[in-house]
PDB file of C-alpha atoms in Angstrom:
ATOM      1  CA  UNK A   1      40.150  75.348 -65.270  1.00 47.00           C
ATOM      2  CA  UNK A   2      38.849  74.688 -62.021  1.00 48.00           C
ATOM      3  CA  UNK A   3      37.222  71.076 -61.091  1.00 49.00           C
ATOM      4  CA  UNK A   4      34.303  71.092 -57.887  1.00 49.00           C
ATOM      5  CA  UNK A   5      35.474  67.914 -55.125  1.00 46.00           C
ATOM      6  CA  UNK A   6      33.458  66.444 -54.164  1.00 48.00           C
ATOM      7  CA  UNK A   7      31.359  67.171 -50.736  1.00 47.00           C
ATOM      8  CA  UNK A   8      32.728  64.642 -48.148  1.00 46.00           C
ATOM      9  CA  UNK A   9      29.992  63.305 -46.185  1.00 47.00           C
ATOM     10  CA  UNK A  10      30.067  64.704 -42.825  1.00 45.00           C
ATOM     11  CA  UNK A  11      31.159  63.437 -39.291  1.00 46.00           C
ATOM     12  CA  UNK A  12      28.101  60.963 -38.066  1.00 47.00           C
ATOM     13  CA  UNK A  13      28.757  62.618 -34.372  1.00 45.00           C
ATOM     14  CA  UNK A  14      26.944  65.339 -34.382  1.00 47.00           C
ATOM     15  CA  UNK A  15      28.448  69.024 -32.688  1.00 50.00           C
ATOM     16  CA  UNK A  16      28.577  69.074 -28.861  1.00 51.00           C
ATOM     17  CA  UNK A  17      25.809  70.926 -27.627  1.00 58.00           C
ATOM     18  CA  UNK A  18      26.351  74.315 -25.422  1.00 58.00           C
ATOM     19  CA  UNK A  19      24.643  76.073 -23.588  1.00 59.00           C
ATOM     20  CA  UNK A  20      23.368  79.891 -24.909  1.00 61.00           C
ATOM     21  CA  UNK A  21      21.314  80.803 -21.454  1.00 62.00           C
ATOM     22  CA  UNK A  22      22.799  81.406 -18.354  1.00 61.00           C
ATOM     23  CA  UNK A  23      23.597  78.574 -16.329  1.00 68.00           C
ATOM     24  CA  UNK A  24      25.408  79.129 -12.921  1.00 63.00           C
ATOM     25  CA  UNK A  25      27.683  76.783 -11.526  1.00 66.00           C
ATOM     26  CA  UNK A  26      26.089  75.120  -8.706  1.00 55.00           C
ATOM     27  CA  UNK A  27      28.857  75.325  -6.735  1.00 54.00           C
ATOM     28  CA  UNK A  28      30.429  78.889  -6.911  1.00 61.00           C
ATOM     29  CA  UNK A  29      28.199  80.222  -9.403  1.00 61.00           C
ATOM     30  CA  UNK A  30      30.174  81.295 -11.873  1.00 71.00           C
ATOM     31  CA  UNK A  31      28.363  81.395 -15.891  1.00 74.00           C
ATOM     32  CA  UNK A  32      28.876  78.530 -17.175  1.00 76.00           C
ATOM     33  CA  UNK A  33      27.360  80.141 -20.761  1.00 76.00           C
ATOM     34  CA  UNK A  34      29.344  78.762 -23.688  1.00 75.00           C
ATOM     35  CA  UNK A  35      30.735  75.437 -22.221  1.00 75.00           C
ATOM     36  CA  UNK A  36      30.035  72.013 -23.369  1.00 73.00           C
ATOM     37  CA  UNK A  37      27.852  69.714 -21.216  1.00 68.00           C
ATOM     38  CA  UNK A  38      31.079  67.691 -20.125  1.00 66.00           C
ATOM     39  CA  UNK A  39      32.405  70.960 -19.106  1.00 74.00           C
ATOM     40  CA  UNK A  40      33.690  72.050 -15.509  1.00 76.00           C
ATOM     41  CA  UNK A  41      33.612  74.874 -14.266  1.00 77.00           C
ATOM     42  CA  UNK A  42      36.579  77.309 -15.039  1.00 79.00           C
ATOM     43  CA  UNK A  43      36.558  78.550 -11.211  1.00 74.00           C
ATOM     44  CA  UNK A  44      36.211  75.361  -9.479  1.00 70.00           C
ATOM     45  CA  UNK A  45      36.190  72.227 -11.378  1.00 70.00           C
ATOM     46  CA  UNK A  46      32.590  70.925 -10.622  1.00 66.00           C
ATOM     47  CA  UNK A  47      31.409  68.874 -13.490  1.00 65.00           C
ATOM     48  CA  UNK A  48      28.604  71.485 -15.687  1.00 59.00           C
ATOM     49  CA  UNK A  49      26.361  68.221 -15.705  1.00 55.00           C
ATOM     50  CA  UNK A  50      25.420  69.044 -11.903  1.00 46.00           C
ATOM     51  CA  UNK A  51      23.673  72.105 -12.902  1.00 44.00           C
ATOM     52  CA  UNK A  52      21.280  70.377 -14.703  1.00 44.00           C
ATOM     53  CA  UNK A  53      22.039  69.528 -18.078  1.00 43.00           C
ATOM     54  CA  UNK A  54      21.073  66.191 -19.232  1.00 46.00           C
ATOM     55  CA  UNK A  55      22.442  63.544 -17.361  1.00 58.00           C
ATOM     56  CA  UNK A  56      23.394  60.040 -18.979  1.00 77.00           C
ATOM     57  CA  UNK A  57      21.724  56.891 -17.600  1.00 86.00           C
ATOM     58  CA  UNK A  58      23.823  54.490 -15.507  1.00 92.00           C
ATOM     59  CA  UNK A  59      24.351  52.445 -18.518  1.00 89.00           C
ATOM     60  CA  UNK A  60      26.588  54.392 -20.052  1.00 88.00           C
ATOM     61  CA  UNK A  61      29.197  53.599 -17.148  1.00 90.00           C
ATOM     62  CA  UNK A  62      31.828  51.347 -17.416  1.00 89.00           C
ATOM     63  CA  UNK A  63      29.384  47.350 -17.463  1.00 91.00           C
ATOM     64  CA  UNK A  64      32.141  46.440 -14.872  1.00 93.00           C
ATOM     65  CA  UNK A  65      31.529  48.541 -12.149  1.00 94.00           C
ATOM     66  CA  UNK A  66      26.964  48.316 -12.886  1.00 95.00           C
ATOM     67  CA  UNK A  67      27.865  44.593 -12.385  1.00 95.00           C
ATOM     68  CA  UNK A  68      29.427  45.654  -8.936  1.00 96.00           C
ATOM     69  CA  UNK A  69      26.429  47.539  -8.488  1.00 97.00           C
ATOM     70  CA  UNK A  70      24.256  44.756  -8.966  1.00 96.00           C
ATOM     71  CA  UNK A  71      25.952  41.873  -6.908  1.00 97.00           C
ATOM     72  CA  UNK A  72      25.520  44.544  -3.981  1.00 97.00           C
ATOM     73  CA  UNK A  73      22.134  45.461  -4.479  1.00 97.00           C
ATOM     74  CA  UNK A  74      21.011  41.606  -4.233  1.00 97.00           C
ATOM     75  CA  UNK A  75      23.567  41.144  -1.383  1.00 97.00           C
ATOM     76  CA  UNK A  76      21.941  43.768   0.632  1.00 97.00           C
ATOM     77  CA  UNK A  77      18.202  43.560  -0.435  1.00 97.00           C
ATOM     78  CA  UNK A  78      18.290  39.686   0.487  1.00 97.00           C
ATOM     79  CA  UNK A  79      20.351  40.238   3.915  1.00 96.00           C
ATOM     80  CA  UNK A  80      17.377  43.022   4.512  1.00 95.00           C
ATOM     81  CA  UNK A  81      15.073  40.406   4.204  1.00 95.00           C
ATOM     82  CA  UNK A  82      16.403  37.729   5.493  1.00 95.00           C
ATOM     83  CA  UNK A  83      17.149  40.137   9.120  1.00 93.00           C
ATOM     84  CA  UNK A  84      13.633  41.537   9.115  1.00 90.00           C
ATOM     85  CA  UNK A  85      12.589  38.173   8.531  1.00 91.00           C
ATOM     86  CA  UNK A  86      14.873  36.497  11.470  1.00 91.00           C
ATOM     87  CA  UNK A  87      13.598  39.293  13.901  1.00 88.00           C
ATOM     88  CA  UNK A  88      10.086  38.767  13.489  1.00 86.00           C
ATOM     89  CA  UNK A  89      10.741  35.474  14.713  1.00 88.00           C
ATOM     90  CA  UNK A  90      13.253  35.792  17.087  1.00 79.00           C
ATOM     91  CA  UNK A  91      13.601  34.465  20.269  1.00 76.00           C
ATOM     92  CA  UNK A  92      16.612  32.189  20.572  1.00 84.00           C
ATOM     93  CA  UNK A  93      20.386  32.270  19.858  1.00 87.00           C
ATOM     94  CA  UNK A  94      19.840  31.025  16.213  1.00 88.00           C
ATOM     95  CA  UNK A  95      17.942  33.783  14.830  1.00 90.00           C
ATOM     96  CA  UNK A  96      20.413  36.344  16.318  1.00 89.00           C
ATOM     97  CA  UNK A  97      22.876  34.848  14.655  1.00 92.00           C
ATOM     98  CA  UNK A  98      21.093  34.809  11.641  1.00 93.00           C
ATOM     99  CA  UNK A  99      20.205  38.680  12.525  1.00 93.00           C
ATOM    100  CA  UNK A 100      24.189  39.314  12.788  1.00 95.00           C
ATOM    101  CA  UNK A 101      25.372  37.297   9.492  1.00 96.00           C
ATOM    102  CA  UNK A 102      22.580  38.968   7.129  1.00 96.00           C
ATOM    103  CA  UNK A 103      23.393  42.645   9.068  1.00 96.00           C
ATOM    104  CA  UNK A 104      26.984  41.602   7.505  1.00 97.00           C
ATOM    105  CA  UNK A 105      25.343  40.641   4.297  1.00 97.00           C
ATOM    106  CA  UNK A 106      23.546  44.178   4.048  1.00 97.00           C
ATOM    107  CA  UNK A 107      26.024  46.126   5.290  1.00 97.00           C
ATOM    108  CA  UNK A 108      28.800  45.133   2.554  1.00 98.00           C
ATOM    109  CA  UNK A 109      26.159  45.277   0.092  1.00 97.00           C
ATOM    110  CA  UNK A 110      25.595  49.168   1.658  1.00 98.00           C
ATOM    111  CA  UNK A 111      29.374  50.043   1.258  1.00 97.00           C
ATOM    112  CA  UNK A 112      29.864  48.885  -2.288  1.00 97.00           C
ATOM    113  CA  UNK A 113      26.436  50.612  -3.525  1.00 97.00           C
ATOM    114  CA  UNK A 114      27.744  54.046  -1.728  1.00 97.00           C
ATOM    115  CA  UNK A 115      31.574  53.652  -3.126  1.00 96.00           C
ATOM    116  CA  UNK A 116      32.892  57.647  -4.618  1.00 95.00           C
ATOM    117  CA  UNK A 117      33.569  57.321  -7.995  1.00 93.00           C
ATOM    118  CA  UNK A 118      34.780  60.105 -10.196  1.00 89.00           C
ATOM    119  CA  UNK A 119      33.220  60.471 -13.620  1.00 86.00           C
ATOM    120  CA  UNK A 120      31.133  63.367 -13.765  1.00 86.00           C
ATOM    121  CA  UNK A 121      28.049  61.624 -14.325  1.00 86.00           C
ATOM    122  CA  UNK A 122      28.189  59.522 -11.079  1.00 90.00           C
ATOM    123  CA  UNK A 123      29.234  63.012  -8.727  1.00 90.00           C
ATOM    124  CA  UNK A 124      25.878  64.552 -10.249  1.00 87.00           C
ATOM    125  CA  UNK A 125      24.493  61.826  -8.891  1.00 90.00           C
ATOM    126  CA  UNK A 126      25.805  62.124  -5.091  1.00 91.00           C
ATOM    127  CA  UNK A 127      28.603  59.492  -5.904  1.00 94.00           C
ATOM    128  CA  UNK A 128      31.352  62.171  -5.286  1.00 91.00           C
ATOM    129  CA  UNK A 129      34.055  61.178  -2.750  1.00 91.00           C
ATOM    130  CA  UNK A 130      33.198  65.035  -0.907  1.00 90.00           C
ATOM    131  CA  UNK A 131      29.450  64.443  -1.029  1.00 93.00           C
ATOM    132  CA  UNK A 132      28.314  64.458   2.519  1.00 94.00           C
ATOM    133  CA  UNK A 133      24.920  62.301   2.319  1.00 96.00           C
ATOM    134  CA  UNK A 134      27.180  59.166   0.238  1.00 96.00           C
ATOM    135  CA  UNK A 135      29.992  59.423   3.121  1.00 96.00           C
ATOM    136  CA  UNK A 136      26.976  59.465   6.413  1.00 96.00           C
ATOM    137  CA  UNK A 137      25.117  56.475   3.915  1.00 96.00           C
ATOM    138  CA  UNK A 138      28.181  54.775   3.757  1.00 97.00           C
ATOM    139  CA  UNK A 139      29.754  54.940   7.234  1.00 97.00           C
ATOM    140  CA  UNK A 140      26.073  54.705   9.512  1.00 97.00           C
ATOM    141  CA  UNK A 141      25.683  51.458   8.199  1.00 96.00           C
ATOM    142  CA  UNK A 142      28.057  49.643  10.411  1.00 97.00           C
ATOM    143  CA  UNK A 143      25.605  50.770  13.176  1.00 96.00           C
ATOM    144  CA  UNK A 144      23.695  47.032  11.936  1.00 96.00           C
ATOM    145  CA  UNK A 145      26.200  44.351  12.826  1.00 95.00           C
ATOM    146  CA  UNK A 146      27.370  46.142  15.571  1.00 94.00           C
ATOM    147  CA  UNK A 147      23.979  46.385  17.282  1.00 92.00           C
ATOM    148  CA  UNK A 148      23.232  42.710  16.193  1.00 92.00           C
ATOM    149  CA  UNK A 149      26.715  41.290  17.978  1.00 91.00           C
ATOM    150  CA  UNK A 150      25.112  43.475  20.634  1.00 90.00           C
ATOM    151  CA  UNK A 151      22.205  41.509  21.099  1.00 88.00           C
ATOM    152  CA  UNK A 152      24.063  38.591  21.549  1.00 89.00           C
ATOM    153  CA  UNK A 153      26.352  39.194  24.043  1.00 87.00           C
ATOM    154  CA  UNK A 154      24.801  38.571  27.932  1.00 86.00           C
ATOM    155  CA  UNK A 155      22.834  41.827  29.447  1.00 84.00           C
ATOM    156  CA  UNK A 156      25.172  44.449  31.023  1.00 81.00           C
ATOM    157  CA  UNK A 157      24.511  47.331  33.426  1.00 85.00           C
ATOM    158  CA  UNK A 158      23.705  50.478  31.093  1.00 80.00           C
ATOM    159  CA  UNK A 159      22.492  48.416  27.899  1.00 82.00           C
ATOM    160  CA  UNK A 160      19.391  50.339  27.572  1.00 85.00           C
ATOM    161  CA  UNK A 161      21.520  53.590  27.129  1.00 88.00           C
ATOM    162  CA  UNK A 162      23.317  51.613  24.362  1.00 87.00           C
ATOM    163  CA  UNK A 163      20.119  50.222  22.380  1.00 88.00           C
ATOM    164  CA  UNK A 164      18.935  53.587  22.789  1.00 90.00           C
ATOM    165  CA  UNK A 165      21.704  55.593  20.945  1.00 92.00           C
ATOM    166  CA  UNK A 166      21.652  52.488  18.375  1.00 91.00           C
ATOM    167  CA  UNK A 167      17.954  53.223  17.304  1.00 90.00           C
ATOM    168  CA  UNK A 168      19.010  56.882  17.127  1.00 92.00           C
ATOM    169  CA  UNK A 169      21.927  55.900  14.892  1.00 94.00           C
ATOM    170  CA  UNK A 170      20.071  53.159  13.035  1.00 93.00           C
ATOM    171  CA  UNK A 171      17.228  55.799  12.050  1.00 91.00           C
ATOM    172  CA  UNK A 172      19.912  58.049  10.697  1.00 94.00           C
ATOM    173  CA  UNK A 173      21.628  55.596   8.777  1.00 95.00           C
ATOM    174  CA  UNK A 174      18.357  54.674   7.369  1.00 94.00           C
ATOM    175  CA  UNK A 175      17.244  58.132   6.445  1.00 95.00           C
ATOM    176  CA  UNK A 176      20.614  58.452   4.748  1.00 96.00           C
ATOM    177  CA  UNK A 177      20.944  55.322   2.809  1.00 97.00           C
ATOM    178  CA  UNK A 178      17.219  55.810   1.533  1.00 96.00           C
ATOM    179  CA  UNK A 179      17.294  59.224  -0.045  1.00 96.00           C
ATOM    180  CA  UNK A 180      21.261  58.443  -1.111  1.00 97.00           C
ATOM    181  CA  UNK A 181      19.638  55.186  -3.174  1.00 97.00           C
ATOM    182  CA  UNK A 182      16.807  57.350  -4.442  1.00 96.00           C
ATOM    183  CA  UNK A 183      19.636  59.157  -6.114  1.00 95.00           C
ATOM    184  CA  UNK A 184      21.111  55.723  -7.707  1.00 96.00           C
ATOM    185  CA  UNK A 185      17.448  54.931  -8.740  1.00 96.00           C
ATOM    186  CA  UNK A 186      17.498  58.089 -10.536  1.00 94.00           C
ATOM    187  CA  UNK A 187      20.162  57.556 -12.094  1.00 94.00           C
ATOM    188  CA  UNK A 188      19.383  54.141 -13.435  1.00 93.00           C
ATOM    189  CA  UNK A 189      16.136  55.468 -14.180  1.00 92.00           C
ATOM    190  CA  UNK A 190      14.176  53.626 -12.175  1.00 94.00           C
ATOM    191  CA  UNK A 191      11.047  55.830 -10.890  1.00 93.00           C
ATOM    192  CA  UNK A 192       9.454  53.521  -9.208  1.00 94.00           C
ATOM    193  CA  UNK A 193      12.164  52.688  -6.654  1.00 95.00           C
ATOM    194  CA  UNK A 194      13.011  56.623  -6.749  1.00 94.00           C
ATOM    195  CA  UNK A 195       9.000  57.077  -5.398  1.00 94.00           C
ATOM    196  CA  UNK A 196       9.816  54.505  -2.840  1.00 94.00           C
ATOM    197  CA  UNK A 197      13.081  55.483  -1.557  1.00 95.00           C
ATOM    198  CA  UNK A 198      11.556  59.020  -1.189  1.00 93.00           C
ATOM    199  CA  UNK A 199       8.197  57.874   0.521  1.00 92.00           C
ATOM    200  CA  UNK A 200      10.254  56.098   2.980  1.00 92.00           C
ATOM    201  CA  UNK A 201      12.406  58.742   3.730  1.00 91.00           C
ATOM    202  CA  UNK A 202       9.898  61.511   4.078  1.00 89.00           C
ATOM    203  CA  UNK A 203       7.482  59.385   5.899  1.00 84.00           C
ATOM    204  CA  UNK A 204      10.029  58.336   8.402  1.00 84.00           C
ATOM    205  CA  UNK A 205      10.995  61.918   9.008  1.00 84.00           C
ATOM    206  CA  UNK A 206       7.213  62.538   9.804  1.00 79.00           C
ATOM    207  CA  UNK A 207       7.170  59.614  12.152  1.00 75.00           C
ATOM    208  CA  UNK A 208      10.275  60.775  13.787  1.00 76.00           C
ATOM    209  CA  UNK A 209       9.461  64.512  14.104  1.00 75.00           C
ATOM    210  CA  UNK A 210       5.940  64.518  14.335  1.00 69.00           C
ATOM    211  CA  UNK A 211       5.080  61.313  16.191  1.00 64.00           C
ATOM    212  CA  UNK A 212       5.148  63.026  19.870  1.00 65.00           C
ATOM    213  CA  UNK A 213       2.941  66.092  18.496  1.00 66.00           C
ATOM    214  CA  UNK A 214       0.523  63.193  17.073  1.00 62.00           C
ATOM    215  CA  UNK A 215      -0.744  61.560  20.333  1.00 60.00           C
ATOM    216  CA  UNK A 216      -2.501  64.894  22.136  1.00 63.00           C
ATOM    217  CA  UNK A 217      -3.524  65.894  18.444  1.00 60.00           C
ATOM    218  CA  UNK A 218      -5.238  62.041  18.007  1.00 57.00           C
ATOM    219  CA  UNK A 219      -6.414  62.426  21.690  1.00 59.00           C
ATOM    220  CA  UNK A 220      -8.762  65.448  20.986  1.00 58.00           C
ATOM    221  CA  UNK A 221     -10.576  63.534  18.216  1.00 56.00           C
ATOM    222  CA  UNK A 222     -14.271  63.915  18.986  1.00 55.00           C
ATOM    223  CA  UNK A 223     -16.667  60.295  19.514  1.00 49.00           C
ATOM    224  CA  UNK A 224     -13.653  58.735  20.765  1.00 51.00           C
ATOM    225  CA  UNK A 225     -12.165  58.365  17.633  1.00 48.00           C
ATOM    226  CA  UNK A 226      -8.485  59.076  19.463  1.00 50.00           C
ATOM    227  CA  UNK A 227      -7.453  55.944  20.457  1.00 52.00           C
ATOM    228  CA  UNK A 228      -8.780  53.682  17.331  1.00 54.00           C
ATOM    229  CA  UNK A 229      -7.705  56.582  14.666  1.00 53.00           C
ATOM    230  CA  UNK A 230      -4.592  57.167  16.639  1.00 54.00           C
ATOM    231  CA  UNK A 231      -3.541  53.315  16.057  1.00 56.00           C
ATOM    232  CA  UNK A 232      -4.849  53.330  12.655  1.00 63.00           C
ATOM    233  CA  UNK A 233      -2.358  56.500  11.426  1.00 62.00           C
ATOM    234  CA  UNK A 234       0.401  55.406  13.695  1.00 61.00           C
ATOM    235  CA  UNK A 235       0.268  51.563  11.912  1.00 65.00           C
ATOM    236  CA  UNK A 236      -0.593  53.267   8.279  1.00 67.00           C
ATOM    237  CA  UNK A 237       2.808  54.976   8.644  1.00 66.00           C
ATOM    238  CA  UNK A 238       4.910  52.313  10.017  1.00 68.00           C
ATOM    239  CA  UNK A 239       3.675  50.471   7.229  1.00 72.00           C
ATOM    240  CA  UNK A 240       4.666  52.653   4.725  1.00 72.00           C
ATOM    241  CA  UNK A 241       8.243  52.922   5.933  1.00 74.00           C
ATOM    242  CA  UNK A 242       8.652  49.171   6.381  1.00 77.00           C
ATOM    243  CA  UNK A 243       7.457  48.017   3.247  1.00 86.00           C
ATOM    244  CA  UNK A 244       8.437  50.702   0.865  1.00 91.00           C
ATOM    245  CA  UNK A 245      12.367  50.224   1.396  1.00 93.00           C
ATOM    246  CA  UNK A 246      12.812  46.890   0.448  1.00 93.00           C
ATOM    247  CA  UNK A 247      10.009  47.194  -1.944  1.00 94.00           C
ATOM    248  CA  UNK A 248      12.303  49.787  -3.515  1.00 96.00           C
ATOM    249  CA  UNK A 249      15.802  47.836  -3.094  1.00 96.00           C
ATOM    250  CA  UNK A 250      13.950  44.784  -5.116  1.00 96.00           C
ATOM    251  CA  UNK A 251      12.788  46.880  -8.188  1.00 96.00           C
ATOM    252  CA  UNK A 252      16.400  48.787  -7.626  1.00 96.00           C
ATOM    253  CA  UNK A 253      18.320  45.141  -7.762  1.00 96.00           C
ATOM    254  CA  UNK A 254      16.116  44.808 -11.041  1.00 95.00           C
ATOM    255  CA  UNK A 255      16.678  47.737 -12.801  1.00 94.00           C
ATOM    256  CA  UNK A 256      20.435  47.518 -11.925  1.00 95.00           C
ATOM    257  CA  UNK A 257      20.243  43.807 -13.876  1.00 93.00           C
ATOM    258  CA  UNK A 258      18.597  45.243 -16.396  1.00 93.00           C
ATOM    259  CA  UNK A 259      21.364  48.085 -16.599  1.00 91.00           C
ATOM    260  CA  UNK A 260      24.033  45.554 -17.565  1.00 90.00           C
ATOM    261  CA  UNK A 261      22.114  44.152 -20.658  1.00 87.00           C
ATOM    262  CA  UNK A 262      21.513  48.082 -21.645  1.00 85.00           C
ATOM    263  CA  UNK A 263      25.364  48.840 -21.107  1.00 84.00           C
ATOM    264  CA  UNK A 264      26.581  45.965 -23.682  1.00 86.00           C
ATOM    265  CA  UNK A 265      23.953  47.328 -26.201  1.00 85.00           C
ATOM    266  CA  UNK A 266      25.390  50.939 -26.200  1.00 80.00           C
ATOM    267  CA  UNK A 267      29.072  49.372 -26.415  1.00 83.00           C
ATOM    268  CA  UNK A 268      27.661  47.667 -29.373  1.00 84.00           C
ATOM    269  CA  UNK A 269      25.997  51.028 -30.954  1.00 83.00           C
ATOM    270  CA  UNK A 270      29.252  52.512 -30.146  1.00 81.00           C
ATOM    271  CA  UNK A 271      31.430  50.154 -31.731  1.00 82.00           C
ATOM    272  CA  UNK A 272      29.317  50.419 -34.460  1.00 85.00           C
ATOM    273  CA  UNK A 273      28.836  54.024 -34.790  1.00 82.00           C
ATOM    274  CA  UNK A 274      33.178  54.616 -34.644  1.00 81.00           C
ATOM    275  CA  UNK A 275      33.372  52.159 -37.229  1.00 82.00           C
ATOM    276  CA  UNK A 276      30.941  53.978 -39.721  1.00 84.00           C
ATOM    277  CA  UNK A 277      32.508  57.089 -39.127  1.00 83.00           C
ATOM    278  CA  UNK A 278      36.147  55.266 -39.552  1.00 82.00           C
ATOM    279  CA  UNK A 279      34.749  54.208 -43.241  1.00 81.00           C
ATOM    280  CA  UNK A 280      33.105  57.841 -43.960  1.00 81.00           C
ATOM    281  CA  UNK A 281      36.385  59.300 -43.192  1.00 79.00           C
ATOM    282  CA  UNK A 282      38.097  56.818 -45.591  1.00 81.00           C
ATOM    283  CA  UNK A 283      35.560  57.581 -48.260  1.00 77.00           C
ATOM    284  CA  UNK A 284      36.278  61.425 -47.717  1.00 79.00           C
ATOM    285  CA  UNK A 285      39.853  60.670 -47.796  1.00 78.00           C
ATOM    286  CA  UNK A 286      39.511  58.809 -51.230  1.00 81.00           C
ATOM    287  CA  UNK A 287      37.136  61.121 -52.295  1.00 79.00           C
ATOM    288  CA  UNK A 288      39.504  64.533 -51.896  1.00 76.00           C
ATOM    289  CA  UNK A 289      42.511  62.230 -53.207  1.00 71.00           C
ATOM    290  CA  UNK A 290      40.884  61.122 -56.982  1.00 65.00           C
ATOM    291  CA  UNK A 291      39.635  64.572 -57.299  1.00 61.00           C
ATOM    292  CA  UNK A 292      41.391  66.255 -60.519  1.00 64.00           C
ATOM    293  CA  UNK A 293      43.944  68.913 -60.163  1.00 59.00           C
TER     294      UNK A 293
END
């Protein structure tokens, strides 16, 4: 005589999800068909989650390292302002020293927020230690205190030749650190400073590329429209990329604060979820071992 056991209730974690569509690696391009989302690829070992499966939120990272995330975004958003702030006024040795000590202040701020790290979910993300835009952010950035300690020291033959390649430098550094922390503000969901990282960028590459083509366009406006429409578009831009960045590092810095609260809640959920499915287990296992023989 045979006895039914029981059905064991099943695992709360529910099967890993794989893909059934074709979904080339976006490295080599090798199908990555069949393979989990956590997944690298068989050929070269780039995490699957780069080619554009669902990524997890920054919260899910380790609350130690958002926390590291956080202290740098403040560090750097308040030496930004403080420096723009200190060069508006300027005009004695005081302010450029103030100039120097918050380019120190926003450039370690700059390195910590562009460290490599090497989960998948961060290389997706441009935090890689080969991915070329993090290493240009995090490097340029030094460009700031060095051209501040410029500024202090007493003028030298051939200066302008040196404040000239440190505005070419400092624009690149710029561009790079903007559309690298558009990536971080996509990744800690943040769409608002991912709008403003990107405006900045985009508008400062149109600035940059298509400033000298503006003035003989601005020039041909008819009822002398050049000059006054010229200065309008040319200040309408500047002040788009000089408010938008530090716009976006503030709501950045706040979503990053907000991160850490949202990474102790899913410790918590997980914690709690391992311990249900420790006690379903132990049901299961009581379950099978009163069932008659």
């Amino acid at each position: 005589m045979t006895h039914d056991i029981p059905d064991a209730p099943g695992p709360l974690h529910p099967p890993a999800r794989v893909s059934t569509t074709k979904t080339p690696c976006a490295e080599c391009g090798y199908d990555l068909r069949g393979l989990e989302p956590a997944a690298r690829c068989p050929e070269c070992g780039t995490p699957k989650r780069r080619t554009g499966d669902h990524y997890d939120p920054i919260s899910h990272m380790p609350p130690r390292y958002i926390k590291r995330l956080r202290a740098a975004s403040w560090l750097a958003t308040i030496g930004l302002l403080v420096a723009a702030t200190a060069t508006l006024i300027g005009g004695d040795l005081a302010m450029d020293t103030t100039v120097l000590v918050a380019a120190c202040a926003w450039t370690l701020g700059a390195f910590v927020l562009t460290a490599p790290r090497p989960e998948p979910e961060a290389i997706s993300h441009g935090f890689g230690s080969r991915d070329v835009l993090r290493r240009g952010a995090r490097w340029l950035q030094f460009i700031w205190p060095v051209w501040a300690g410029f500024e202090l020291l007493p003028p030298v033959p051939g200066d302008g030749v040196v404040r000239t390649l440190a505005v070419v430098i400092g624009a690149a550094a710029s561009l790079a650190m903007a559309f690298h922390l558009q990536r971080l503000a996509e990744w800690a969901k943040d769409s608002t400073a991912e709008k403003a990282f990107g405006l900045f960028g985009w508008s400062s590459l149109v600035v940059l590329v298509a400033g000298p083509l503006l003035g003989p366009l601005l020039a041909a406006l008819p009822f002398g429209l050049g000059g006054r429409g010229g200065g309008v578009i040319v200040l309408g831009l500047a002040a788009v990329c000089v408010l938008s960045f530090p716009y976006a590092m503030f709501s950045l810095s706040r979503s990053l604060s907000w991160s850490v609260h949202h990474a102790r809640e899913h410790i918590e959920r997980q914690r709690r979820r391992e311990e249900r499915q420790r006690e379903a287990d132990a049901e299961a296992a009581r379950r099978v071992g009163a069932a008659p023989r």
